[in-house]
Amino acid sequence: AQKVTQAQTEISVVEKEDVTLDCVYETRDTTYYLFWYKQPPSGELVFLIRRNSFDEQNEISGRYSWNFQKSTSSFNFTITASQVVDSAVYFCALRFAGGTSYGKLTFGQGTILTVHP
Amino acid sequence: DTEVTQTPKHLVMGMTNKKSLKCEQHMGHRAMYWYKQKAKKPPELMFVYSYEKLSINESVPSRFSPECPNSSLLNLHLHALQPEDSALYLCASSTVGVGTDTQYFGPGTRLTVL
């Protein structure tokens, strides 16, 4: 069975602070994909990143960066110099790369991030 | 701007009504999904269509009836819903094929059942 744990239910920061959202996953699959989605109050899930299990390179995109560590089964997300527009619910998700579970995402419970001006 | 559109944005219906939710994508994707999301919870998968055929039904009650008339459109027909069916309904689409099928979501329809 697959499981994604986002231990931080809510995080509150002041603008310009750095913030890290934790994601820990469990899977017996050797090939899988990890995702981060952002859900602002409007409701739409916005795709942020996909990482393959065989690619442990960290990634940076502007103020966003992701740290993937297979040894600890973690895929953490850091926002540098946070802004009010970063306020949203962030979901980490896992998907098996094939077989009968094809297409099915396992989501974490989400982390509510509030950035205060 | 999202390339997955959903209509309507909001819907209020009574328990005896029949209504439909619509989803459209123009990204050439051949897999489309319906999710249900309750407040403060992650999305829950309901249905998956692949090449216009239903490939996954997550034991959803028959009062929800999906339809995929073509590769760009996905409908969710609603009938005799219960108040507990009130939720945000999200549509998503993706390519079909290992390694390429990131799901892209629409803005959702907020459904209230009275």
Coordinates of C-alpha atoms in Angstrom, one line a residue:
Chain A
A1 CA 0.0 0.0 0.0
Q2 CA 1.1 3.5 -0.6
K3 CA 0.9 6.3 1.9
V4 CA 1.9 10.0 1.9
T5 CA 2.3 11.9 5.2
Q6 CA 2.4 15.6 5.5
A7 CA 2.9 16.1 9.2
Q8 CA 2.4 19.8 9.2
T9 CA -1.3 20.5 9.2
E10 CA -0.9 24.3 9.2
I11 CA 2.1 26.7 9.0
S12 CA 1.9 30.4 9.5
V13 CA 4.8 32.7 8.5
V14 CA 5.4 36.3 8.0
E15 CA 6.2 37.6 4.5
K16 CA 9.9 37.1 3.4
E17 CA 10.4 34.2 5.7
D18 CA 11.6 30.9 4.3
V19 CA 9.3 28.0 4.9
T20 CA 9.7 24.2 4.3
L21 CA 6.8 21.9 3.8
D22 CA 7.6 18.3 4.7
C23 CA 6.4 15.2 2.8
V24 CA 7.2 11.6 3.7
Y25 CA 6.0 8.7 1.7
E26 CA 5.8 4.9 1.9
T27 CA 5.7 2.6 -1.1
R28 CA 7.0 -0.9 -2.0
D29 CA 7.2 0.1 -5.6
T30 CA 10.7 0.6 -7.1
T31 CA 9.5 3.0 -9.8
Y32 CA 7.1 5.8 -8.8
Y33 CA 6.5 9.5 -9.2
L34 CA 6.2 12.2 -6.6
F35 CA 4.2 15.4 -7.1
W36 CA 3.5 18.7 -5.4
Y37 CA 0.3 20.6 -6.1
K38 CA -0.8 24.0 -4.8
Q39 CA -4.5 24.7 -4.1
P40 CA -5.3 28.4 -3.6
P41 CA -8.6 29.5 -2.1
S42 CA -10.1 29.5 -5.6
G43 CA -10.0 25.7 -5.6
E44 CA -8.0 24.7 -8.6
L45 CA -5.1 22.3 -8.0
V46 CA -2.0 23.8 -9.6
F47 CA 0.7 21.4 -10.7
L48 CA 4.1 22.5 -9.3
I49 CA 6.5 19.6 -9.9
R50 CA 6.9 15.9 -10.7
R51 CA 9.9 13.9 -9.7
N52 CA 10.8 10.3 -10.9
S53 CA 12.0 7.9 -8.3
F54 CA 15.2 7.3 -10.2
D55 CA 16.1 11.0 -10.3
E56 CA 17.3 12.3 -6.9
Q57 CA 18.5 15.6 -8.3
N58 CA 17.1 18.5 -6.3
E59 CA 15.3 21.2 -8.3
I60 CA 15.0 24.9 -8.0
S61 CA 12.4 27.0 -9.8
G62 CA 12.5 30.7 -8.8
R63 CA 11.7 30.9 -5.1
Y64 CA 10.7 27.2 -5.0
S65 CA 13.0 24.3 -4.4
W66 CA 12.5 20.6 -3.8
N67 CA 14.7 18.2 -1.9
F68 CA 14.2 14.5 -2.8
Q69 CA 15.9 11.9 -0.6
K70 CA 15.1 8.3 -1.2
S71 CA 17.1 7.2 1.8
T72 CA 14.6 8.9 4.1
S73 CA 11.6 8.6 1.7
S74 CA 11.1 12.4 1.8
F75 CA 10.3 15.0 -0.8
N76 CA 10.3 18.3 0.9
F77 CA 9.4 21.7 -0.6
T78 CA 10.9 25.0 0.4
I79 CA 9.6 28.4 -0.5
T80 CA 12.3 31.1 -0.1
A81 CA 11.2 34.7 0.8
S82 CA 7.6 33.8 1.0
Q83 CA 4.9 36.1 -0.3
V84 CA 1.2 36.6 0.6
V85 CA 0.3 35.0 -2.8
D86 CA 1.9 31.7 -1.6
S87 CA -0.9 31.3 0.9
A88 CA -2.6 28.1 -0.1
V89 CA -3.0 24.4 0.7
Y90 CA -0.1 22.4 -0.6
F91 CA -0.5 18.7 -1.4
C92 CA 2.2 16.1 -1.9
A93 CA 1.2 13.1 -3.9
L94 CA 2.6 9.7 -5.0
R95 CA 1.8 7.5 -8.0
F96 CA 3.0 4.1 -9.0
A97 CA 4.6 4.2 -12.5
G98 CA 2.5 1.5 -14.1
G99 CA 0.4 -1.6 -13.5
T100 CA -3.2 -1.7 -12.3
S101 CA -2.7 1.4 -10.2
Y102 CA -2.0 3.4 -13.3
G103 CA -3.2 7.0 -13.1
K104 CA -4.1 6.9 -9.4
L105 CA -2.6 9.5 -7.1
T106 CA -2.2 9.0 -3.4
F107 CA -2.4 12.4 -1.8
G108 CA -1.1 13.5 1.6
Q109 CA -3.6 15.4 3.9
G110 CA -2.2 18.7 2.8
T111 CA -0.5 21.6 4.6
I112 CA -2.3 24.9 4.9
L113 CA 0.3 27.7 4.5
T114 CA -0.7 31.2 5.6
V115 CA 1.7 34.0 4.8
H116 CA 1.0 37.2 6.7
P117 CA 2.0 40.6 5.3
Chain B
D1 CA -4.7 30.1 -17.4
T2 CA -5.8 26.6 -16.9
E3 CA -6.4 24.5 -20.0
V4 CA -9.0 22.4 -18.2
T5 CA -12.3 24.2 -17.9
Q6 CA -15.3 23.2 -15.8
T7 CA -18.9 24.5 -15.7
P8 CA -20.7 25.6 -13.8
K9 CA -18.4 27.1 -11.1
H10 CA -21.2 26.8 -8.5
L11 CA -24.2 24.6 -8.4
V12 CA -27.0 24.4 -5.8
M13 CA -29.5 21.5 -6.3
G14 CA -32.2 19.8 -4.4
M15 CA -32.2 16.1 -3.6
T16 CA -34.7 15.3 -6.4
N17 CA -33.0 17.3 -9.1
K18 CA -31.0 16.1 -12.0
K19 CA -28.0 18.1 -13.0
S20 CA -24.7 17.7 -14.9
L21 CA -21.2 18.9 -14.4
K22 CA -19.1 19.5 -17.5
C23 CA -15.4 19.4 -18.1
E24 CA -13.4 20.2 -21.2
Q25 CA -9.8 20.1 -22.1
H26 CA -7.9 21.1 -25.3
M27 CA -4.5 19.7 -24.5
G28 CA -5.0 16.5 -26.6
H29 CA -5.0 14.4 -23.4
R30 CA -6.7 10.9 -23.7
A31 CA -7.2 10.3 -19.9
M32 CA -9.7 12.3 -17.9
Y33 CA -10.6 12.1 -14.2
W34 CA -13.3 13.1 -11.7
Y35 CA -12.4 13.8 -8.1
K36 CA -14.5 14.7 -5.1
Q37 CA -13.0 17.0 -2.5
K38 CA -14.5 17.7 0.9
A39 CA -13.4 20.7 2.9
K40 CA -9.9 20.4 4.4
K41 CA -9.4 17.0 2.8
P42 CA -7.4 15.8 -0.1
P43 CA -9.1 15.0 -3.4
E44 CA -10.6 11.5 -3.7
L45 CA -10.6 9.8 -7.1
M46 CA -14.0 8.8 -8.4
F47 CA -13.6 7.8 -12.0
V48 CA -10.9 7.6 -14.7
Y49 CA -11.5 7.5 -18.5
S50 CA -8.8 6.3 -20.8
Y51 CA -9.4 6.7 -24.6
E52 CA -13.1 7.5 -23.8
K53 CA -13.6 4.2 -22.0
L54 CA -14.2 3.9 -18.2
S55 CA -11.1 2.3 -16.7
I56 CA -11.5 3.0 -13.0
N57 CA -14.6 3.4 -10.9
E58 CA -13.8 3.8 -7.3
S59 CA -17.0 2.2 -6.0
V60 CA -18.9 5.4 -6.5
P61 CA -22.7 5.3 -5.8
S62 CA -24.9 5.1 -8.9
R63 CA -26.4 8.5 -8.3
F64 CA -23.2 9.7 -9.9
S65 CA -23.0 8.8 -13.6
P66 CA -20.0 9.7 -15.7
E67 CA -19.9 10.1 -19.4
C68 CA -17.1 10.7 -21.9
P69 CA -18.7 11.7 -25.2
N70 CA -15.4 12.4 -26.9
S71 CA -11.7 12.9 -26.1
S72 CA -12.1 16.5 -25.0
L73 CA -15.3 16.3 -22.9
L74 CA -16.2 14.7 -19.6
N75 CA -19.5 14.9 -17.9
L76 CA -20.8 13.9 -14.5
H77 CA -24.5 13.4 -14.3
L78 CA -26.0 13.8 -10.9
H79 CA -29.4 12.4 -9.7
A80 CA -31.0 12.0 -6.3
L81 CA -28.0 13.3 -4.5
Q82 CA -27.7 13.6 -0.7
P83 CA -26.6 16.6 1.4
E84 CA -23.3 14.7 2.2
D85 CA -22.5 14.8 -1.6
S86 CA -21.9 18.6 -1.2
A87 CA -18.2 19.1 -2.1
L88 CA -15.8 20.5 -4.7
Y89 CA -15.8 18.4 -7.8
L90 CA -12.5 18.5 -9.7
C91 CA -11.8 17.3 -13.2
A92 CA -8.3 16.5 -14.4
S93 CA -6.7 15.3 -17.6
S94 CA -3.4 13.7 -18.6
T95 CA -1.7 12.0 -21.4
V96 CA -1.8 8.2 -21.5
G97 CA 1.6 6.6 -21.1
V98 CA 4.1 5.9 -18.3
G99 CA 6.3 8.8 -17.5
T100 CA 4.2 11.5 -19.2
D101 CA 0.9 11.4 -17.4
T102 CA 1.0 14.4 -15.0
Q103 CA -2.6 15.3 -14.1
Y104 CA -3.7 18.8 -14.8
F105 CA -6.7 20.0 -12.9
G106 CA -9.6 22.3 -13.7
P107 CA -10.9 25.0 -11.3
G108 CA -13.7 22.8 -10.0
T109 CA -17.4 23.0 -9.4
R110 CA -18.6 23.7 -5.9
L111 CA -21.7 21.7 -5.4
T112 CA -24.3 22.2 -2.6
V113 CA -27.1 19.7 -2.2
L114 CA -30.0 21.0 -0.1

